[in-house]
XYZ file of C-alpha atoms in Angstrom:
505
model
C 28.690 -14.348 11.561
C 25.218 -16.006 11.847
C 24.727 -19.357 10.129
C 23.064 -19.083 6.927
C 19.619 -20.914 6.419
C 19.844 -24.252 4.095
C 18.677 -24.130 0.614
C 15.607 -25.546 0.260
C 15.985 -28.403 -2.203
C 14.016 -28.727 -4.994
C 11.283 -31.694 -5.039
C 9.084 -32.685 -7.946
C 7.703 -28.992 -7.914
C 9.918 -26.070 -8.428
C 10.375 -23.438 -5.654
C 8.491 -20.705 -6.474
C 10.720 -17.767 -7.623
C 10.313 -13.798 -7.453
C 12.463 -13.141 -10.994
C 10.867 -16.673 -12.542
C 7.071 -15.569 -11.669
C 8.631 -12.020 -13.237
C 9.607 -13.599 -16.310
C 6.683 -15.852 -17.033
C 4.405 -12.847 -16.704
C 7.187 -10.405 -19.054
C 7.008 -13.897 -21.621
C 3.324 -14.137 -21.430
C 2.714 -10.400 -22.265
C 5.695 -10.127 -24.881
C 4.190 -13.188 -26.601
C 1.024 -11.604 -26.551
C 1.748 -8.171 -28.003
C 4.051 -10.246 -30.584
C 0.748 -12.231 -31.742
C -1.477 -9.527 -31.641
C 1.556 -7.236 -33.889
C 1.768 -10.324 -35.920
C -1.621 -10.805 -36.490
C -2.727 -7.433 -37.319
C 0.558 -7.045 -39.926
C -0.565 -10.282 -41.636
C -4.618 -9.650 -41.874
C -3.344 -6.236 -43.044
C -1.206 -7.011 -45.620
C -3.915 -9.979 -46.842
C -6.246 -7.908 -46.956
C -4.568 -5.502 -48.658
C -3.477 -7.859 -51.196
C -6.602 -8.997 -52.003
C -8.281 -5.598 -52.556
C -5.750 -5.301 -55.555
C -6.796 -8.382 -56.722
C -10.442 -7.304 -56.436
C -9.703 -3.716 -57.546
C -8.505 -5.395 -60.975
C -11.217 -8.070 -61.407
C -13.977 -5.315 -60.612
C -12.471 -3.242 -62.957
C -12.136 -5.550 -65.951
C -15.914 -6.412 -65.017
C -17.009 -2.947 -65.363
C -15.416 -2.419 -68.943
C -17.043 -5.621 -70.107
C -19.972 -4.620 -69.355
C -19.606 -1.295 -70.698
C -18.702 -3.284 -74.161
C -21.959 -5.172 -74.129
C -23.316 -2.178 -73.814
C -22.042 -0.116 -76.226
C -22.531 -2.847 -78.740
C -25.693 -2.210 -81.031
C -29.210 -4.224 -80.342
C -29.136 -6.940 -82.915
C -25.558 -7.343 -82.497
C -26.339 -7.780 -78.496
C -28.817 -9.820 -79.084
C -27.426 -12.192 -81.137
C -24.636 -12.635 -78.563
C -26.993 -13.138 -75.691
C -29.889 -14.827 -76.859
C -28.573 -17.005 -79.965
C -27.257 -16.870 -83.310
C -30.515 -15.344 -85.932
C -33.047 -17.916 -87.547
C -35.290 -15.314 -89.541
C -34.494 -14.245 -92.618
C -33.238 -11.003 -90.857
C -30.699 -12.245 -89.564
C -28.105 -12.009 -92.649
C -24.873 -12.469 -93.094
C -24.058 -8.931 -92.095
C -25.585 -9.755 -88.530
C -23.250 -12.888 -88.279
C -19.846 -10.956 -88.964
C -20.910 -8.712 -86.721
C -21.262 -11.142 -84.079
C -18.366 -12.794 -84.521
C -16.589 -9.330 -84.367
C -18.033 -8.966 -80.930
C -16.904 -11.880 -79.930
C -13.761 -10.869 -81.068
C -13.779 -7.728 -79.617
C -14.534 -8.479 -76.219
C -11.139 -9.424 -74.244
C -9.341 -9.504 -71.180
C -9.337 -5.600 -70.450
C -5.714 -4.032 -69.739
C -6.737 -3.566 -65.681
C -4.416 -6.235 -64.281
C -0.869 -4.748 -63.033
C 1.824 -6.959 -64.998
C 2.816 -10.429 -64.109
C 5.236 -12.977 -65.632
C 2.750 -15.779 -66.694
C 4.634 -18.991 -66.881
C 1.423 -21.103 -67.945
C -1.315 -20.277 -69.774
C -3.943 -20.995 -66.930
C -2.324 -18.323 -65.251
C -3.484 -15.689 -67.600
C -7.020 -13.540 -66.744
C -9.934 -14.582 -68.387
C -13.252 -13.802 -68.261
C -16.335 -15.402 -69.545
C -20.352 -14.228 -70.146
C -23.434 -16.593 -69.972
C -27.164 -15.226 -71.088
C -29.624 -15.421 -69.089
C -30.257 -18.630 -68.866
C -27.451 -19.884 -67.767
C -25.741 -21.185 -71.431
C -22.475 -20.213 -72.199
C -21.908 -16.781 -74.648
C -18.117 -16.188 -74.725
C -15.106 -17.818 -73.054
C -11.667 -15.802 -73.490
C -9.283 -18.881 -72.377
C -9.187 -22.949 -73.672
C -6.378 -23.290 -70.943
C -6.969 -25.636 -67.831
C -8.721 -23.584 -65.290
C -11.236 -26.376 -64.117
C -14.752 -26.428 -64.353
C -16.208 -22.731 -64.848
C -20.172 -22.576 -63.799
C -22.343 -20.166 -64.196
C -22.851 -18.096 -60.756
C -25.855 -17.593 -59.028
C -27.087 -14.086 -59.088
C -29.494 -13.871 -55.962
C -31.102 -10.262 -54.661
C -27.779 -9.730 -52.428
C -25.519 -9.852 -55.597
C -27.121 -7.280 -57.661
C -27.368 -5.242 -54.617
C -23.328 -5.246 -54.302
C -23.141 -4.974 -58.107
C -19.814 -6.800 -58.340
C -20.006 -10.305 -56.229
C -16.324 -12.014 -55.512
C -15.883 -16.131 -55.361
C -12.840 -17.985 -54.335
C -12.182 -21.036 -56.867
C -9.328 -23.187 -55.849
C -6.491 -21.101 -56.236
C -8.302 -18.513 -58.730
C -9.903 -15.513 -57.891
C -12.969 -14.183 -59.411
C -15.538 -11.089 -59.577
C -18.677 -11.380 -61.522
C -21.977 -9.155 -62.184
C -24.978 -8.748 -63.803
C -24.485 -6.818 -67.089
C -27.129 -6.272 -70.389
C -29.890 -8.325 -70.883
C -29.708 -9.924 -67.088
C -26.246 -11.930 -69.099
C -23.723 -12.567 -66.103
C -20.120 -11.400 -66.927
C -17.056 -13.018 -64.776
C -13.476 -12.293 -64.510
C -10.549 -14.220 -63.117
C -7.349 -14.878 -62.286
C -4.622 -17.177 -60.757
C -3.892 -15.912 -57.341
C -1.481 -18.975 -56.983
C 1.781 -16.327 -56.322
C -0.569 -14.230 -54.742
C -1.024 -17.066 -51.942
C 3.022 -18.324 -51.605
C 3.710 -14.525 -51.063
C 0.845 -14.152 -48.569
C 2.603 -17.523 -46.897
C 6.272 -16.275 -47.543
C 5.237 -13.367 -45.209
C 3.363 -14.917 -42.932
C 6.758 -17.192 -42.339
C 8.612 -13.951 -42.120
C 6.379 -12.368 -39.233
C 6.683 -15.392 -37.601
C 10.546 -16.004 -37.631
C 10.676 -12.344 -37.084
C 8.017 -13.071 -33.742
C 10.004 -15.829 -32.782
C 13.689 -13.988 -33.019
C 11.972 -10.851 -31.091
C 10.771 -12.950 -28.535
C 13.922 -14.769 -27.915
C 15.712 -11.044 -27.726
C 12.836 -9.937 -24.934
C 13.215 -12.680 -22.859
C 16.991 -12.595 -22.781
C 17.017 -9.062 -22.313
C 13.745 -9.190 -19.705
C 15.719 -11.803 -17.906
C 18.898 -9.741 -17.846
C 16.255 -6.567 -16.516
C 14.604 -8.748 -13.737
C 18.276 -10.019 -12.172
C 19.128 -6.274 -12.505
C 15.693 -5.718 -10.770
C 16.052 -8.208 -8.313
C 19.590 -7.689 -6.907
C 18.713 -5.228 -4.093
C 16.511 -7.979 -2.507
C 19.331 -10.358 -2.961
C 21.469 -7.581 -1.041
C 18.844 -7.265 1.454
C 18.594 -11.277 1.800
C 22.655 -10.807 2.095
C 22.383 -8.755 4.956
C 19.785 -10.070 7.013
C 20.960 -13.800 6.954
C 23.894 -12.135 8.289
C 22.463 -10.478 11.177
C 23.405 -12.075 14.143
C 23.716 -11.446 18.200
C 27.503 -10.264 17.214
C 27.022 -8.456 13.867
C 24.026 -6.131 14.563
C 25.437 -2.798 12.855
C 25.933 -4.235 8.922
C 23.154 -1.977 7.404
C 21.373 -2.034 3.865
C 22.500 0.206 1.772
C 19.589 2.117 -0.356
C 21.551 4.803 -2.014
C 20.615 3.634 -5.369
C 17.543 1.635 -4.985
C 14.309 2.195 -6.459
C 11.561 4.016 -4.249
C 9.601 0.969 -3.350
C 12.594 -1.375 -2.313
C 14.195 1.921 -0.832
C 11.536 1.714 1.835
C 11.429 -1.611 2.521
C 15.103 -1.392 2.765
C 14.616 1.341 5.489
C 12.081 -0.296 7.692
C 14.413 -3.215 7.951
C 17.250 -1.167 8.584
C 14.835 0.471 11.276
C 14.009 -2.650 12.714
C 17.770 -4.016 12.941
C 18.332 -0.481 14.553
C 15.905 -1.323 17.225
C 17.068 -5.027 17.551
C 20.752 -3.902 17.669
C 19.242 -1.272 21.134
C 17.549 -4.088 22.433
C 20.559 -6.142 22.422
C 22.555 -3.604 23.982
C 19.851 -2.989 26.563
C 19.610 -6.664 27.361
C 23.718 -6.648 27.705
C 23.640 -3.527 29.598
C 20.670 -4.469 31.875
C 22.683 -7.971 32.553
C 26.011 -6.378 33.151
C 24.274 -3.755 35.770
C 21.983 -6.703 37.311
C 25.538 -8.758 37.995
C 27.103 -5.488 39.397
C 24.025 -4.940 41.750
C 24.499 -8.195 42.947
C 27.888 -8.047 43.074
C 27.770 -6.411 46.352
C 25.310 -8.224 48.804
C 27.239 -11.423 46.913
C 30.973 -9.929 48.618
C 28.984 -8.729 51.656
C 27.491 -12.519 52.730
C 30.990 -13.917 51.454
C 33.104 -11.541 54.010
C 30.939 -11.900 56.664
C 30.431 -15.522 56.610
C 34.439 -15.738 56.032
C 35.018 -13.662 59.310
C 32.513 -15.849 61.080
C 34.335 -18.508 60.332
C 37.562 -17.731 60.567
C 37.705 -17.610 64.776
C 35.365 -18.580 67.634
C 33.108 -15.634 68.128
C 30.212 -14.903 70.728
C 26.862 -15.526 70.370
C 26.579 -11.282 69.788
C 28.667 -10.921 66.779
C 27.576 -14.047 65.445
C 23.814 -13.016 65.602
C 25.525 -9.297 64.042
C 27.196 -11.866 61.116
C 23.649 -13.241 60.384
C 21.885 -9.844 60.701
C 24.311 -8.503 57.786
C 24.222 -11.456 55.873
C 20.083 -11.537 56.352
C 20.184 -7.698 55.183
C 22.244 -8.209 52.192
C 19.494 -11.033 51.315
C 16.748 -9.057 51.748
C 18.609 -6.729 48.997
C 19.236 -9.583 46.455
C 15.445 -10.581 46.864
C 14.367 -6.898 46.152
C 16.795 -6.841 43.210
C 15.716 -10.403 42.027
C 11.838 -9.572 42.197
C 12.108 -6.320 40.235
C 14.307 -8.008 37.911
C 10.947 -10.665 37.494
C 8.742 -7.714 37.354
C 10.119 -5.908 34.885
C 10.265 -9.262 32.813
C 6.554 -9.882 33.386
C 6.169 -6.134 32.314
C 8.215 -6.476 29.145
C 6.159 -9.334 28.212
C 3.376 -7.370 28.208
C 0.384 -10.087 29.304
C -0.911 -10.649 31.849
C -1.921 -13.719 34.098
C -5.256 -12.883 34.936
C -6.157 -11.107 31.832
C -7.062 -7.473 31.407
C -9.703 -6.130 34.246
C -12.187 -3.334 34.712
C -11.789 -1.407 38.584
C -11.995 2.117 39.274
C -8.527 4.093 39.236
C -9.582 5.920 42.546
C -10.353 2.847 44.604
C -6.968 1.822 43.698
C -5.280 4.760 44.672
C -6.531 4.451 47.683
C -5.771 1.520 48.650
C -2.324 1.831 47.837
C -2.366 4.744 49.859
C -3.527 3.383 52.796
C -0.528 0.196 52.276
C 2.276 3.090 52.551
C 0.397 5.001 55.302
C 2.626 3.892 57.504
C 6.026 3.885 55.651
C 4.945 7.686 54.446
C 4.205 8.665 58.230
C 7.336 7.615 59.565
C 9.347 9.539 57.143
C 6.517 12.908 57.996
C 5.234 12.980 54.278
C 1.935 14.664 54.011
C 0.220 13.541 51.406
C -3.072 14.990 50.198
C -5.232 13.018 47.615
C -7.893 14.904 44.707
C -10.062 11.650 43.455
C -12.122 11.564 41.042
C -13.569 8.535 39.734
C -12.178 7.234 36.644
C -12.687 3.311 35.114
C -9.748 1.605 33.624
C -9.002 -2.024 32.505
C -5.414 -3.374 32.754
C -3.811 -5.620 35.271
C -4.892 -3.981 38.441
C -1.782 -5.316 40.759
C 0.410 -4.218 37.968
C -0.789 -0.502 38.151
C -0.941 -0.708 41.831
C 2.829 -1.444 41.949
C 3.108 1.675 39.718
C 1.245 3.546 42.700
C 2.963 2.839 45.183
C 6.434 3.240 43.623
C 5.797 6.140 42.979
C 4.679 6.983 46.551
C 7.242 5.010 48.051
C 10.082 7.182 45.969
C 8.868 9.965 48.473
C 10.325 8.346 51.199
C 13.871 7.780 49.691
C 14.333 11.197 48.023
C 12.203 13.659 49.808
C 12.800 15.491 53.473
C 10.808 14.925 56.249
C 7.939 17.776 55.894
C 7.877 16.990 52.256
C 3.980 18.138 51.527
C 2.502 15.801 48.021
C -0.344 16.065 46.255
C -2.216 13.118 44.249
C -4.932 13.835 41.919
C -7.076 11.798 38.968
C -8.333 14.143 36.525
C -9.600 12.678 32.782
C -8.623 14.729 29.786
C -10.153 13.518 26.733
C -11.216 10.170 27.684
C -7.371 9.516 29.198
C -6.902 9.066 32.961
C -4.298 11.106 34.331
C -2.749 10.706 37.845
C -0.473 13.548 39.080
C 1.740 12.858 42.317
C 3.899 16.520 43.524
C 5.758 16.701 45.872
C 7.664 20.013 47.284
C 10.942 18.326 47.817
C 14.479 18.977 46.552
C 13.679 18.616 43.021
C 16.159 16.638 40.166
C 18.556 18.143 37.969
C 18.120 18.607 34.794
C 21.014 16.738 33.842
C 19.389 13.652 35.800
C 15.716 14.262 34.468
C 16.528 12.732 31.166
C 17.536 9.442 32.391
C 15.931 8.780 35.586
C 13.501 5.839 34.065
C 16.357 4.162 32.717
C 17.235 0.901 34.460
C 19.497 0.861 37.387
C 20.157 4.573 37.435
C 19.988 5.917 40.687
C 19.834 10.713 41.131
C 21.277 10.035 44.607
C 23.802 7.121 45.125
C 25.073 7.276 48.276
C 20.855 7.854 49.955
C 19.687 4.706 46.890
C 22.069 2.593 48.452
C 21.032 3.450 52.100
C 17.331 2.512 51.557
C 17.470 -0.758 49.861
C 16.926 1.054 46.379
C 18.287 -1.021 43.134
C 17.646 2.035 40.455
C 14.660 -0.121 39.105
C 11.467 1.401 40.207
C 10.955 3.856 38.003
C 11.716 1.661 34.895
C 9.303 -0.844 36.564
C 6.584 2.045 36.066
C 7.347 2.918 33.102
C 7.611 -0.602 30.968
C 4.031 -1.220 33.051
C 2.454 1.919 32.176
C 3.654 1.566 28.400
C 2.747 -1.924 28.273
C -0.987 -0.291 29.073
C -0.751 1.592 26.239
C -0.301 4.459 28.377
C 2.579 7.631 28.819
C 4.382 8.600 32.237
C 6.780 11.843 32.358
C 8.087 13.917 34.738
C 8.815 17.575 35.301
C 11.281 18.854 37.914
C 13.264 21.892 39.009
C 15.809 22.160 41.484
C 14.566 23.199 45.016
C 10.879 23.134 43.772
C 10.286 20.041 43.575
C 8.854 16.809 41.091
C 5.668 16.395 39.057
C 5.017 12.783 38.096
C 2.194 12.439 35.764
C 0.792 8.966 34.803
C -1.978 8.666 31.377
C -2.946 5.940 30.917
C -6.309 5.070 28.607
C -10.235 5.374 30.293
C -12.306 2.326 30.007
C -15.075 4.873 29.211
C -16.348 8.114 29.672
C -15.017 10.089 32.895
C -17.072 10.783 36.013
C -15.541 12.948 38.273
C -16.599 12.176 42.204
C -14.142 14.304 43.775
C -12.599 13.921 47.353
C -10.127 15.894 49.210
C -8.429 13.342 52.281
């Protein structure tokens, strides 16, 4: 089991945290939906409460001045502009004044209340017109009652409200421009506004608590998947490649991120098996040049010989060199393939000049073994490494000479299909079976043992051409049939658009 990666300790600043940076944001937006909630409920009900109070004041307004009007002129008059001082004015007129004055009370419009003082009663009181006091319902300790101001905007609104310490009053213009007012103590009217303004915000507080406990208790819920997948990738290792995440019941989104990991552990778990594979087959390769050199430099040794078989030791022992350096540089070339750079950086040439120049390196090699080959060039551009695709070439060419007859007749050709290269190299030969088709680019894996061995042939040169062409961003495939021979086709991408120059050689 792979070592697990340290803890990182915390310094003066916390490590930043997936389910803390979750939590924060859940706080932040449960806090503010409590305070909005809050707020609304508590302007609500305040405003609410007040609208009584207004409703009431307003109302006992409206029937005092309905009394001043319904009281007769002289009586009115008397009330609002001073007690009579012609002979007129009798005693009749007084009495009736005073009646007035005793008429006129707190109208029956407030909801009922237990009044522990007397300031805590309604009152109301009426001033004439210029601003001297007519009636006053209460003696009791209300502090100092002026006389409103009655500007354009408060006869407009009819009834005007004013907020006096801790009483609340409405006041309008009635008879005779006389201003009548109405109060009251709002004093309970305030504690229970407060009483539930503490209640929203104990209830706030308590709610909040509950959603970040239980938000808290969601995001380690939430989070656990990623803790699995943390689980099983500090696990991976070079000897524990096959533990897999398990995404049965994970959410969509972590579901695919839990695939493409398990994809990509998939892929590292083949590559490791490749590399172990490739390394086993590499030592076996070697394995026999390695016994060949020992034996024949043990034999050498073990006797005098002549001159003859000891030039015949050192011929074998040169062969089986010649082998190990064959196997060693494909070995290097695929490794510079896999890494999939290049020394000299990408370069632009034309895909038929380098065809035929590889064909005129295996001229001789082909001729030897009679394989005719006969090339259809057209002019293509490319950029790649241009030694790397010319090892492709002649691989492929020089495979002819290990699997193919003598009279083998093969065909090259460069066509472009849709701004793709493609090479083509047929032959007429024996053909592969389609049991071998399937694996004949895999590394070391040789269609004809015993004839592989014979030539030199390590089971690498086909690989080689494929990890190059791939690494080009290119395809290669092949097509075969028993007795009718093979197609190789190369693709590789053009540098730009195709021009065909064709030539038949």
């Amino acid at each position: 089991m792979s070592k697990r990666p340290p803890k990182p300790m915390l310094g003066p600043f916390r490590v930043r945290s997936l389910r803390g940076r979750i939590q924060l944001w859940y706080a932040a937006v449960l806090a503010a939906v409590i305070i909005a909630f809050g707020s609304v409920l508590y302007f609500v009900h305040r405003s609410s409460r007040f609208h009584e109070i207004d409703n009431e004041l307003s109302s006992a307004v409206e029937v005092l001045m309905g009394q001043l009007r319904a009281a007769d002129r002289q009586t009115r008059d008397g009330l609002l502009h001073g007690a009579p001082t012609s002979e007129a004015n009798t005693q009749r007129l007084r009495d009736a004044i005073a009646k007035l004055n005793a008429d006129l009370r707190v109208p029956s419009t407030f909801a009922p209340r237990k009044i522990a003082h007397p300031y805590e009663a309604p009152y109301f009181a009426i001033w004439r017109f210029n601003g001297s006091p007519a009636a006053l319902s209460t003696t009791a300790e209300i502090g100092e009652l002026a006389p409103p101001t009655i500007d354009a905007q408060a006869i407009a609104r009819r009834i005007t409200y004013r907020n006096r310490g801790l009483f609340r009053e409405a006041y309008g213009q009635g008879a005779d421009d006389a201003i009548v007012l109405v109060g009251r103590y709002i004093g309970p009217d305030v504690r229970d506004i407060r009483n539930i303004l503490l209640l929203i915000c104990t209830t706030g507080v308590v709610v909040f608590a509950i959603g970040l406990i239980g938000g808290w208790l969601v995001s380690s819920h939430s989070i656990r998947p990623l803790l699995d997948i943390r689980r099983v990738a500090a696990d991976i290792g070079e000897r524990n490649l096959a533990d897999r995440i398990k995404t049965e019941r994970m959410d969509l989104e972590l579901a695919d991120l839990a695939n493409i990991l398990n994809d990509t552990f998939a892929r590292l778990e083949a590559a490791f098996a490749r590399q172990r594979q490739f390394t086993a087959d590499a030592s076996h390769e070697l394995r026999t040049p390695l016994a060949v050199l020992q034996m024949h430099q043990q034999l050498a040794l073990a006797r005098e010989r002549s001159p003859e078989e000891y030039r015949e030791a050192l011929e074998t022992c040169q062969k089986a060199t010649r082998q190990m350096r064959q196997l060693v540089d494909s070995m290097l070339t695929l490794a510079r393939a896999d890494d999939k750079t290049s020394p000299a950086g990408p370069q632009k040439f034309d895909l038929k000049a380098l065809v035929e120049d590889c064909l005129a390196q295996t001229s001789l090699l082909l001729t030897s073994h009679e394989i005719c080959v006969a090339a259809n060039l057209g002019a293509v551009p490319l950029s790649g490494d241009r030694d790397q695709l010319g090892q492709v070439i002649t691989n492929l060419l020089t495979n002819l000479t290990v699997h193919c007859p003598p009279q083998t007749m093969a065909t090259i050709t460069i066509t472009c299909e849709e701004e793709t290269a493609v090479l083509t190299i047929a032959d007429d030969g024996p053909g592969i079976a389609a049991t071998d088709l399937p694996q004949i680019f895999d590394r070391f894996y040789r269609v004809d043992q015993p004839r592989s061995r014979q030539s030199g042939s390590a089971g690498l040169g086909l690989s080689i051409c494929r990890t190059i062409v791939e690494a080009h961003g290119g395809a290669i495939t092949a097509e075969s049939h028993v007795g009718a021979g093979t197609t190789f086709r190369v693709m590789l991408p053009a540098a730009s658009d195709c021009h065909h120059d064709d030539a038949t050689s």
